[in-house]
Coordinates of C-alpha atoms and ligand atoms in Angstrom, one line a residue:
M218 CA -3.6 -20.5 9.2
K219 CA -4.0 -16.8 9.9
L220 CA -3.4 -14.0 7.5
I221 CA -2.8 -10.1 8.3
I222 CA -2.9 -8.2 5.0
F223 CA -1.4 -4.4 5.2
D224 CA -1.3 -1.6 3.0
C225 CA 2.1 0.1 2.2
D226 CA 2.1 3.6 1.5
S227 CA 0.9 5.7 5.0
T228 CA 0.4 2.5 6.7
L229 CA 3.8 0.6 6.9
S230 CA 5.6 3.9 6.0
S231 CA 5.1 7.2 6.0
I232 CA 5.2 8.1 2.4
E233 CA 3.1 8.2 -0.5
G234 CA 5.3 6.4 -3.4
I235 CA 3.8 7.8 -6.6
D236 CA 4.3 11.4 -4.8
E237 CA 7.6 11.0 -3.8
L238 CA 8.4 10.0 -7.7
A239 CA 6.5 13.2 -8.5
R240 CA 8.7 15.5 -5.9
A241 CA 11.8 14.2 -7.6
K242 CA 10.3 15.5 -10.8
G243 CA 10.0 19.4 -9.5
P244 CA 7.6 21.0 -7.4
E245 CA 5.0 21.5 -10.2
I246 CA 4.7 18.1 -10.9
F247 CA 4.8 17.5 -7.4
S248 CA 1.7 19.1 -6.5
E249 CA -0.5 17.9 -9.1
V250 CA 0.2 14.4 -8.9
E251 CA -0.4 14.9 -4.6
A252 CA -3.6 16.6 -5.4
L253 CA -4.7 13.4 -7.6
T254 CA -3.6 10.7 -4.9
N255 CA -5.6 12.8 -2.1
A256 CA -8.8 12.7 -4.3
A257 CA -8.4 9.0 -5.3
M258 CA -7.7 8.3 -1.2
N259 CA -10.5 10.4 0.1
G260 CA -12.8 8.5 -2.3
E261 CA -13.5 11.9 -4.1
V262 CA -12.4 10.5 -7.7
P263 CA -12.3 7.2 -8.8
L264 CA -8.7 5.6 -8.7
G265 CA -8.7 3.8 -12.0
Q266 CA -9.2 7.7 -13.1
V267 CA -6.3 8.9 -11.6
F268 CA -3.9 6.2 -11.9
A269 CA -2.6 6.5 -15.1
R270 CA -2.4 10.3 -15.4
R271 CA -0.4 10.4 -12.5
L272 CA 2.1 8.2 -14.4
E273 CA 2.0 10.3 -17.7
I274 CA 2.7 13.0 -15.9
I275 CA 5.9 11.5 -13.9
R276 CA 7.2 8.8 -16.1
P277 CA 9.3 7.6 -13.4
D278 CA 13.0 6.2 -14.5
L279 CA 15.6 3.8 -12.7
A280 CA 17.3 6.5 -10.7
T281 CA 13.9 8.1 -9.1
C282 CA 12.7 4.4 -8.2
A283 CA 15.9 3.7 -6.4
A284 CA 15.9 6.6 -4.6
V285 CA 12.3 5.9 -3.8
E286 CA 12.6 2.4 -2.3
Q287 CA 15.3 3.5 -0.1
L288 CA 13.0 6.3 1.2
Y289 CA 10.2 3.7 1.8
I290 CA 12.9 1.7 4.2
D291 CA 14.0 5.3 5.8
T292 CA 10.6 6.4 6.6
V293 CA 9.1 2.7 7.8
E294 CA 6.8 3.0 11.0
P295 CA 8.2 2.9 14.2
T296 CA 6.8 0.0 15.7
A297 CA 6.5 -1.8 12.5
V298 CA 9.3 -4.1 12.7
A299 CA 8.8 -5.1 16.2
T300 CA 5.1 -5.8 15.7
L301 CA 4.8 -7.9 12.5
N302 CA 8.0 -9.6 14.3
T303 CA 5.1 -10.3 17.2
L304 CA 2.5 -11.4 14.6
R305 CA 4.7 -13.7 13.0
E306 CA 5.2 -15.6 16.6
Q307 CA 1.6 -15.7 17.0
G308 CA 1.2 -17.4 13.7
W309 CA 0.1 -14.6 11.4
K310 CA 1.1 -14.8 7.9
I311 CA 1.7 -11.3 6.5
V312 CA 1.3 -10.0 3.5
I313 CA 1.3 -6.2 1.4
L314 CA -1.1 -5.4 -0.6
S315 CA -0.8 -2.3 -2.1
G316 CA -1.8 0.1 -4.9
G317 CA 2.0 1.3 -5.5
F318 CA 4.7 0.0 -7.3
K319 CA 5.9 -3.7 -6.8
R320 CA 9.6 -2.9 -7.5
L321 CA 9.7 0.4 -5.0
I322 CA 8.2 -1.8 -2.1
E323 CA 10.3 -4.6 -2.6
P324 CA 13.1 -3.7 -0.5
L325 CA 10.9 -2.6 2.4
A326 CA 9.2 -5.8 2.2
A327 CA 12.6 -7.7 1.9
F328 CA 13.7 -4.9 5.0
L329 CA 10.3 -6.5 7.0
Q330 CA 10.8 -10.0 6.1
I331 CA 7.7 -10.5 4.4
D332 CA 7.8 -12.5 1.4
R333 CA 4.5 -11.6 -0.4
I334 CA 3.3 -8.5 -2.2
E335 CA 0.7 -7.5 -3.9
A336 CA 1.7 -4.3 -6.2
V337 CA 1.2 -2.9 -9.5
P338 CA 4.1 -4.1 -11.6
L339 CA 6.0 -0.8 -13.4
N340 CA 8.0 -1.7 -16.6
L341 CA 11.3 0.1 -16.9
D342 CA 13.6 -0.5 -20.3
E343 CA 16.9 -1.9 -20.8
N344 CA 18.1 1.9 -20.0
G345 CA 16.0 2.4 -17.0
F346 CA 13.6 4.8 -18.7
Y347 CA 9.7 4.2 -18.3
I348 CA 8.1 2.5 -20.5
S349 CA 4.2 1.4 -18.5
F350 CA 2.4 0.2 -16.0
D351 CA 0.3 -2.8 -15.7
N352 CA -3.5 -1.5 -15.9
S353 CA -5.0 -4.3 -15.6
Y354 CA -3.7 -4.7 -12.1
P355 CA -6.6 -4.8 -9.6
T356 CA -4.9 -2.4 -7.3
T357 CA -5.2 0.0 -10.0
Y358 CA -8.9 0.7 -10.0
N359 CA -11.7 0.7 -6.9
G360 CA -12.8 -2.5 -5.6
G361 CA -9.3 -4.0 -6.7
K362 CA -8.1 -4.7 -3.0
P363 CA -11.6 -6.8 -2.3
E364 CA -10.4 -8.8 -5.5
I365 CA -6.8 -9.5 -4.8
I366 CA -7.8 -10.8 -1.4
R367 CA -10.7 -13.4 -2.6
Q368 CA -7.6 -14.8 -4.6
L369 CA -5.3 -14.7 -1.5
K370 CA -8.2 -16.7 0.5
S371 CA -8.9 -19.6 -1.8
E372 CA -5.0 -19.8 -2.1
F373 CA -4.5 -20.2 1.7
T374 CA -8.0 -20.7 3.0
P375 CA -7.2 -18.8 6.4
E376 CA -9.1 -19.0 9.5
Q377 CA -8.8 -15.5 10.3
I378 CA -8.3 -12.5 7.5
I379 CA -7.3 -9.2 8.7
M380 CA -6.9 -6.1 6.6
V381 CA -5.0 -2.9 8.3
G382 CA -4.9 0.4 6.4
D383 CA -5.3 4.5 5.8
G384 CA -7.1 4.7 2.5
V385 CA -10.5 4.4 1.2
S386 CA -9.6 1.7 -0.9
D387 CA -8.5 -0.5 2.0
L388 CA -11.7 0.1 3.6
E389 CA -13.3 -1.2 0.5
T390 CA -12.1 -4.9 1.4
Q391 CA -14.0 -4.7 4.9
S392 CA -16.6 -7.3 3.2
E393 CA -13.9 -9.6 2.7
V394 CA -12.2 -9.3 5.6
D395 CA -13.1 -10.8 9.7
S396 CA -11.9 -7.2 10.8
F397 CA -10.8 -3.9 8.8
I398 CA -8.9 -1.8 11.1
G399 CA -7.6 1.4 9.9
Y400 CA -4.3 3.1 10.4
G401 CA -4.5 6.8 11.4
G402 CA -0.9 7.5 12.4
Y403 CA 0.3 9.7 9.3
T404 CA -3.4 10.6 7.2
P405 CA -6.4 10.1 9.5
R406 CA -9.5 10.0 7.2
E407 CA -13.0 10.2 8.9
K408 CA -14.4 8.5 6.4
V409 CA -12.2 5.6 6.9
K410 CA -12.1 6.0 10.9
A411 CA -16.2 5.8 10.8
G412 CA -16.0 2.6 8.7
A413 CA -13.8 0.7 10.3
D414 CA -13.9 -1.9 12.9
H415 CA -11.0 -0.6 15.1
F416 CA -9.0 2.7 14.5
I417 CA -4.8 2.7 15.4
Y418 CA -2.2 5.5 15.5
R419 CA 0.6 3.2 16.0
L420 CA 0.8 -0.2 14.2
D421 CA 2.0 -2.0 17.9
E422 CA -1.8 -1.3 18.5
L423 CA -2.9 -4.7 16.6
L424 CA -1.1 -6.5 19.2
A425 CA -4.1 -5.7 21.5
L426 CA -6.7 -6.2 18.9
V427 CA -5.6 -9.6 17.0
Ligands
MG57 MG1 -2.2 3.6 2.2

């Protein structure tokens, strides 16, 4: 089988889920969190360092989560549905690998008919208040995405494996995959573009590359 793995935020959808959680908490919290996200995605600050800090600032609740879940679907990449359908017809198994929160991404994944999501567990209590995130989950730190890809490789033993994403944490997977395809439709990054085997601005450009 052939495995194609997609980052979620700023790739399958235009948003960064954590930034949107922060936006819902007001402009000051938003700018503080956005700066941390950008620093991490540009590779200026280790991801593990900003992850807990962002969550402690935001402490997202159930209503905020629900709004962001819908936003992921509303801002889906314009060519994603058709591209993923074609990839499936061509025999590709599709996986989402994200440093975002699993519960926020699940509705988008269902919309895109993707049944496998690797993303960070977020724990709320029975009243919908924030408790914690799983800080042992690999995508909360640098080097976590390659770690998950090694697990997927031993689970599926794919004959071919491709990763698609916009961030430095995606580029880190390059040594584990046959081809790393950078995506710059929303947040093109020079570092990712320079390191990628290919660089695209629309997901349907993938179809000429796989
Ligand atoms: Mg991303």
